[in-house]
Amino acid sequence: MASILLASGPNLNLLGEREPEIYGRDTLDELVGEARAVAEANGHSLDHVQSNHEGEIVDAVQQARNRCAAIVINPGAFSHYSLAIYDCLQALALPVVEVHLSNIHAREEFRSKSVTARAARGVITGLGFKGYELALRYLAEEK
Amino acid sequence: MASILLASGPNLNLLGEREPEIYGRDTLDELVGEARAVAEANGHSLDHVQSNHEGEIVDAVQQARNRCAAIVINPGAFSHYSLAIYDCLQALALPVVEVHLSNIHAREEFRSKSVTARAARGVITGLGFKGYELALRYLAEEK
Amino acid sequence: MASILLASGPNLNLLGEREPEIYGRDTLDELVGEARAVAEANGHSLDHVQSNHEGEIVDAVQQARNRCAAIVINPGAFSHYSLAIYDCLQALALPVVEVHLSNIHAREEFRSKSVTARAARGVITGLGFKGYELALRYLAEEK
Amino acid sequence: MASILLASGPNLNLLGEREPEIYGRDTLDELVGEARAVAEANGHSLDHVQSNHEGEIVDAVQQARNRCAAIVINPGAFSHYSLAIYDCLQALALPVVEVHLSNIHAREEFRSKSVTARAARGVITGLGFKGYELALRYLAEEK
Amino acid sequence: MASILLASGPNLNLLGEREPEIYGRDTLDELVGEARAVAEANGHSLDHVQSNHEGEIVDAVQQARNRCAAIVINPGAFSHYSLAIYDCLQALALPVVEVHLSNIHAREEFRSKSVTARAARGVITGLGFKGYELALRYLAEEK
Amino acid sequence: MASILLASGPNLNLLGEREPEIYGRDTLDELVGEARAVAEANGHSLDHVQSNHEGEIVDAVQQARNRCAAIVINPGAFSHYSLAIYDCLQALALPVVEVHLSNIHAREEFRSKSVTARAARGVITGLGFKGYELALRYLAEEK
Amino acid sequence: MASILLASGPNLNLLGEREPEIYGRDTLDELVGEARAVAEANGHSLDHVQSNHEGEIVDAVQQARNRCAAIVINPGAFSHYSLAIYDCLQALALPVVEVHLSNIHAREEFRSKSVTARAARGVITGLGFKGYELALRYLAEEK
Amino acid sequence: MASILLASGPNLNLLGEREPEIYGRDTLDELVGEARAVAEANGHSLDHVQSNHEGEIVDAVQQARNRCAAIVINPGAFSHYSLAIYDCLQALALPVVEVHLSNIHAREEFRSKSVTARAARGVITGLGFKGYELALRYLAEEK
Amino acid sequence: MASILLASGPNLNLLGEREPEIYGRDTLDELVGEARAVAEANGHSLDHVQSNHEGEIVDAVQQARNRCAAIVINPGAFSHYSLAIYDCLQALALPVVEVHLSNIHAREEFRSKSVTARAARGVITGLGFKGYELALRYLAEEK
Amino acid sequence: MASILLASGPNLNLLGEREPEIYGRDTLDELVGEARAVAEANGHSLDHVQSNHEGEIVDAVQQARNRCAAIVINPGAFSHYSLAIYDCLQALALPVVEVHLSNIHAREEFRSKSVTARAARGVITGLGFKGYELALRYLAEEK
Amino acid sequence: MASILLASGPNLNLLGEREPEIYGRDTLDELVGEARAVAEANGHSLDHVQSNHEGEIVDAVQQARNRCAAIVINPGAFSHYSLAIYDCLQALALPVVEVHLSNIHAREEFRSKSVTARAARGVITGLGFKGYELALRYLAEEK
Amino acid sequence: MASILLASGPNLNLLGEREPEIYGRDTLDELVGEARAVAEANGHSLDHVQSNHEGEIVDAVQQARNRCAAIVINPGAFSHYSLAIYDCLQALALPVVEVHLSNIHAREEFRSKSVTARAARGVITGLGFKGYELALRYLAEEK
């Protein structure tokens, strides 16, 4: 049974608390729970890491290359400047789907560009928690 | 039974023929067939329009406001400059998901920005035909 | 009795429905009605065309060169990118007034620049339906 | 009987003398005379101020808040950099119409953007003296 | 006997009328006549389409892929923003030569860049009607 | 007993009236009164000048060089373009603190850059009237 | 007795050593000592964290939301690119004052813009250690 | 005997005091004295105006059109943003030479561009007081 | 019998050797031979100069003004920065056609703009050796 | 015997695995081994730190100031945005050589600029492992 | 008797022929003759070099360092891109005055910036041949 | 015994004289002597060319392709704009190392980008004469 890494970037641990009109009222635990259910329903286990430290996201992604079959990542604010995360996603042979809760195209200018997204196979943005579920279904069904 | 509009922008009628290493070898008919199956499995019918004419996309989106429950749109090249399509998507009260077959963030600079995406609830990019299926499932399940 | 062409760009047929806090609650029919009244009061007839198709606006403007004395145009979203409309307005010898319902200088950055306006004699922006009336009075009285 | 302020920015006192092929051969006195006639025909009096001093335009606009019903302003060159005038127009509750004699969209790049126009309800540009008359009619009839 | 598509973008139907100091005094019919003569002298027939509608140019180019041996295109104003035309030219396996009557490098800034030209094999600009003749000779002789 | 110049730029005389949700409901007189109390409590007198005229601000700053020990300045809109004020602040040997009532970093793009601030020893922004008090305390205690 | 968080970004532990002509000769310990004295004089305790790790600053700011009444932060170099810190400051309901020892407006271009400052109530820059004292007095007295 | 206007912009009254390593140690009075001597030696009188007020420079330039034969102007900081001065210089038929004491090409980026210089016949920069003398000689000898 | 100057810029002497997948395998001698044949077939002689020295290209173009009837120039890399060549082409009254072997619009960004092309009557790009032949035919037949 | 710090930024631990066509097939251990041999041959010891955490690189550089004689650093992706590393390199009095395995000038635009390199004495880029050896020899021999 | 170098850049040998409405009808020989007369009247000899080769201008400027007292240079088109000339002017200890016949501030955008001017003591632009005379007088009288 | 070309761009013949605080006090002869010693110690001969003429550098690099095994080049100011040198370096199959005496990343903005460096295998910058020695050692040992 292959594992999928779910990596959550900075401030996603505040989910449910931070600007709920944008990010919703559910918490990260609920999100991970739902994601795990979808993964398991598709015959995968789910590894989750949340960190406010860019380096820990890089470490987790690197370690995934030997133990996971795919990655779902929401790099949060790191999407917009972390070339280090871009580089490690690019260095792996795993399929990656980047997810954003809100529609980054419709927000502040500085949020509309994701440098990490260039290393992903695809991106789902603006569909809330459902976006994670769709990403996981894609990874489970597609490859 | 509510209908969902699937709108396909310019050159998508060439699917299967045009740069298959980027867009795959399946045709638009196959894509629409798969999308219809997903929609119907979720209790919706599917209206499809493909056009190389910006104005026909605008017309179709406008007409959808009285007869559809939601829109899945791949504006193709229009994504990058059609403020007319942006305006009509913005004018409607319907949920919209924009879909791109390839990952626009990873391609030429001029493809990385979508002006129409600002009017969508969310965007799915880079997941091929699967992206349409996910968009339809989202719309069926979410609202 | 000379005719004046009133050309309305994409989504103006949604007037009264689309973002009424910006564009008002009256419909395009009412606008055309009022415009016709002003034109006729000044001894002109009014030709009206509304289209979501850039090419139809170009066609209409081209045909006006042999049958109209002046043009009032609200190119809507086309203002911001249609060099084709700019070129055909530029090619005519008729006086043109461009009208916008809302004040484009006070809205999103991408709306503050009009490429078609360079081919007009003048521009009236932000004065709602009244802007059309003023444009028609100008054309009737001035030349 | 309410008063309307007509404020004229720098070098407008040279009207009739300065680049007549762009600005026409009539003088500022003639323009003010025509504007006053229109205002009075609509039951208003007209206060006029012309100054080459940005500060005097700001002073005049500020004083208008207690004694005028509306403002017609041609900030001339100040349109392109005077954030001080922008701020005082923005601070008032009066309807403002900005007028330019020539079509600023069709001239040098640095003239195509007006920072003061963002604080106006609307803008009339390129219609010569007639633009003032239309602005006054708008203010008289609309509110 | 293979056919060559000659596609003419918006406002080229005004040839002879529009800014003759730039575009010359001959008409589109004369241009097509001359082009047809050159094509036939080289053993080809000539299909001509002129449209002010971007979508019709895209349609014509798409249809050419099954019935023409080559394309000569003057996209007019569409050169500067129609990614839809760029995409369909790119999608075909046919040799394409883009032609402009005037030298776009020597005109307004916004005319100096052609997005469609990236999909062409070559570009001839500034040589008037002769440019079409040269393009046809190239296509006849080269491949 | 040394004097401190408090210089207030354009529209600050509207304090209490202008956009009170941003600038508060207290008036300039109250602000100057509070500032004078702080200055006097620290053994200084306070000279105050408010002007909508850039030149008067320059004059006042120049005269301060012979009669004041320090300057607190809120150049208002002039912050964003008055190189003349920048030059005269730069020419003096006096310590200068620039103060803004609102946080300029969090407002419109054009307000986030202050050209005059480069000539100041420091800047306090976003702390309302309190910002003036802190600036005066700094100048009294530090040098 | 409420606590105030004082957060110091990268390289501030080198204070007294690093470019003393810009940052002064006193050390971070002295700065914290002075800040604590001011806080305690105003009835608050002071929590201090210094880190060269962006993630630790984010962690500390997040934890402050349950145990502090306000934040004084000098994000150092992180000011110019850490959207992660911006996001967590923005997510809190606490008043924040950003402090810089030197006047960032008067230094290298890349230092003149602070992305984190947008999430602060106010900013004090260029007043050295005194800036911290003023920030603390503001927070103690104002709210 | 024709008169020449010498117009000096903001802060030039500080000459001899302000940054003497850039602007030298002589005063404006000395500069005007030297300039007057050169003008008179060439059979002209010299009118001098110095002002920190943009509007006064505009007024003086406007008045020169009826009483002076030529203008030597050092707009100081106004060079870089005063479109009002540019407009009035442009409106006159008099020969204008713009002078800067220091070499603006070799200083800060924002000083390297002069908007007023576009309206001058020529510019002399970097030659100190001598630049004025050369400008006056040019005007005396050339026209 | 009039002469035509064929001027070849830097590195064109490496033709056949340099990146043959872009520039082809034929040599400059072959190109000049073919060009001479075309010129002579049209009753002209051909002067050829190739140089890696910008100054020699300028010299050759200047000398052509007295002894040639037209110029065909491939400035190579100089196209993108040599304002000196632009100036001398602009200074002549001769018809000039600029030729590039590859399609500069489809290559690196820095190659897509030609500063020298602004001084040409027309440009042929992307048609290989054939481009020279077409240019020569144009010059022979047209003027 | 003085020590030299060799600091390796994010993803350099993947050497030999990550994009071997760019970075080669040897591992970081081999690189460090070779570097240590060179250092020791020159009478120095080598401290090595690799981290995916920006903060750890900053910490290591700071600690080097008391225990190392020089620094060789490959900041990897951090080169392009870590002002924190730039600041700490700048704060030290040690000679620093920045090394990149690949030629950053020849890669993606965003890799061609190194903000950290401004704080180095020199930079060696594109010479693979050999670049480290050369940097160490330089530091050993030069100072 | 000291010598002054007069260096003339590309195409200045066409003076009198090239765009006489901009550059006048006199030739370079006449200009040099006039310049020599002024130099000799001031007790200097004049060395003149004109070249279309950037390298020859650099050579001449370098040689001037041992045999000339000053340099008057009109780099022509090289002004706008020759960092090599900038570097050699910067390397010398001689006073340099850059001269342009036309007012570069009032012409095409690409002509308004001179990179070589940064290395000059001063610049005279727009005063025609007279500009050279003034430059020589300055150098003779000043130092 | 293979030869290595050492090519030195403009003004490098002034070494020891030009801005010695940046470039050092040793001369080009000394530099070439040291370089030759290193080359010979590694079994190569050294060809040296210095020129202020871009064309001569291009010529020398072209000739190297048949007689040298590698190139060390310091293009000096040409680094920043000579696409001609870039093109010829790119056209060769020889390994190239670009060397700069000073650290171009730490100097003026316009020096931080090297267009020629894109064609090199690697770049060594900021290490003075030593940089040449390292480049030669690399070429000798590596290939």
Short mmCIF file of C-alpha atoms in Angstrom, two decimals, chain D residues 51-59 78 81-82 84, chain F residues 5 7-10 49-65 73 75 77-79 81-89 116, chain H residues 8-14 50-58 75 77-78 81-82 85:
data_model
loop_
_atom_site.label_atom_id
_atom_site.label_comp_id
_atom_site.label_asym_id
_atom_site.label_seq_id
_atom_site.Cartn_x
_atom_site.Cartn_y
_atom_site.Cartn_z
CA SER D 51 -4.25 79.27 -11.14
CA ASN D 52 -0.78 78.13 -12.01
CA HIS D 53 -0.33 77.25 -8.33
CA GLU D 54 -1.32 73.74 -7.25
CA GLY D 55 -1.94 75.03 -3.74
CA GLU D 56 -4.49 77.57 -4.95
CA ILE D 57 -6.42 74.86 -6.74
CA VAL D 58 -6.41 72.81 -3.54
CA ASP D 59 -7.54 75.85 -1.53
CA PHE D 78 -1.59 68.81 -12.57
CA TYR D 81 1.00 64.21 -10.81
CA SER D 82 -0.93 66.22 -8.23
CA ALA D 84 -2.70 66.78 -3.40
CA LEU F 5 8.90 73.09 13.54
CA ALA F 7 4.99 71.19 9.20
CA SER F 8 1.70 69.83 7.84
CA GLY F 9 1.15 69.26 4.15
CA PRO F 10 -1.90 69.57 1.92
CA VAL F 49 2.70 75.65 9.62
CA GLN F 50 0.05 73.99 7.48
CA SER F 51 -0.13 74.65 3.79
CA ASN F 52 -1.61 73.25 0.65
CA HIS F 53 1.25 74.96 -1.22
CA GLU F 54 4.43 72.96 -1.73
CA GLY F 55 6.41 76.20 -1.93
CA GLU F 56 5.24 77.31 1.51
CA ILE F 57 6.39 74.06 3.01
CA VAL F 58 9.78 74.54 1.35
CA ASP F 59 9.94 78.13 2.62
CA ALA F 60 9.05 77.09 6.16
CA VAL F 61 11.60 74.28 6.21
CA GLN F 62 14.29 76.63 4.90
CA GLN F 63 13.53 79.24 7.55
CA ALA F 64 13.67 76.59 10.25
CA ARG F 65 17.37 76.12 9.66
CA ILE F 73 6.87 66.89 9.13
CA PRO F 75 4.15 66.11 3.98
CA ALA F 77 0.44 63.86 -0.57
CA PHE F 78 3.68 65.77 -1.22
CA SER F 79 5.57 62.79 0.28
CA TYR F 81 6.41 63.43 -5.47
CA SER F 82 7.88 66.59 -3.98
CA LEU F 83 11.58 66.39 -4.73
CA ALA F 84 11.70 70.08 -3.82
CA ILE F 85 10.80 69.27 -0.20
CA TYR F 86 13.21 66.34 -0.26
CA ASP F 87 15.97 68.65 -1.44
CA CYS F 88 15.39 71.26 1.26
CA LEU F 89 15.19 68.67 4.05
CA THR F 116 10.80 62.90 1.23
CA SER H 8 15.83 79.71 -10.51
CA GLY H 9 13.82 76.89 -8.99
CA PRO H 10 13.46 75.65 -5.43
CA ASN H 11 16.32 75.67 -2.94
CA LEU H 12 18.64 77.55 -5.26
CA ASN H 13 18.42 80.40 -2.71
CA LEU H 14 20.42 78.07 -0.44
CA GLN H 50 13.93 82.63 -7.68
CA SER H 51 11.08 80.76 -6.13
CA ASN H 52 10.33 77.65 -4.18
CA HIS H 53 6.81 77.80 -5.63
CA GLU H 54 6.19 76.00 -8.91
CA GLY H 55 3.32 78.39 -9.64
CA GLU H 56 5.59 81.43 -9.41
CA ILE H 57 7.99 79.92 -11.90
CA VAL H 58 5.07 79.28 -14.25
CA PRO H 75 14.20 74.41 -12.55
CA ALA H 77 13.96 69.69 -8.40
CA PHE H 78 11.00 70.80 -10.54
CA TYR H 81 8.19 66.32 -12.29
CA SER H 82 6.76 69.73 -13.15
CA ILE H 85 6.56 74.27 -16.22
#
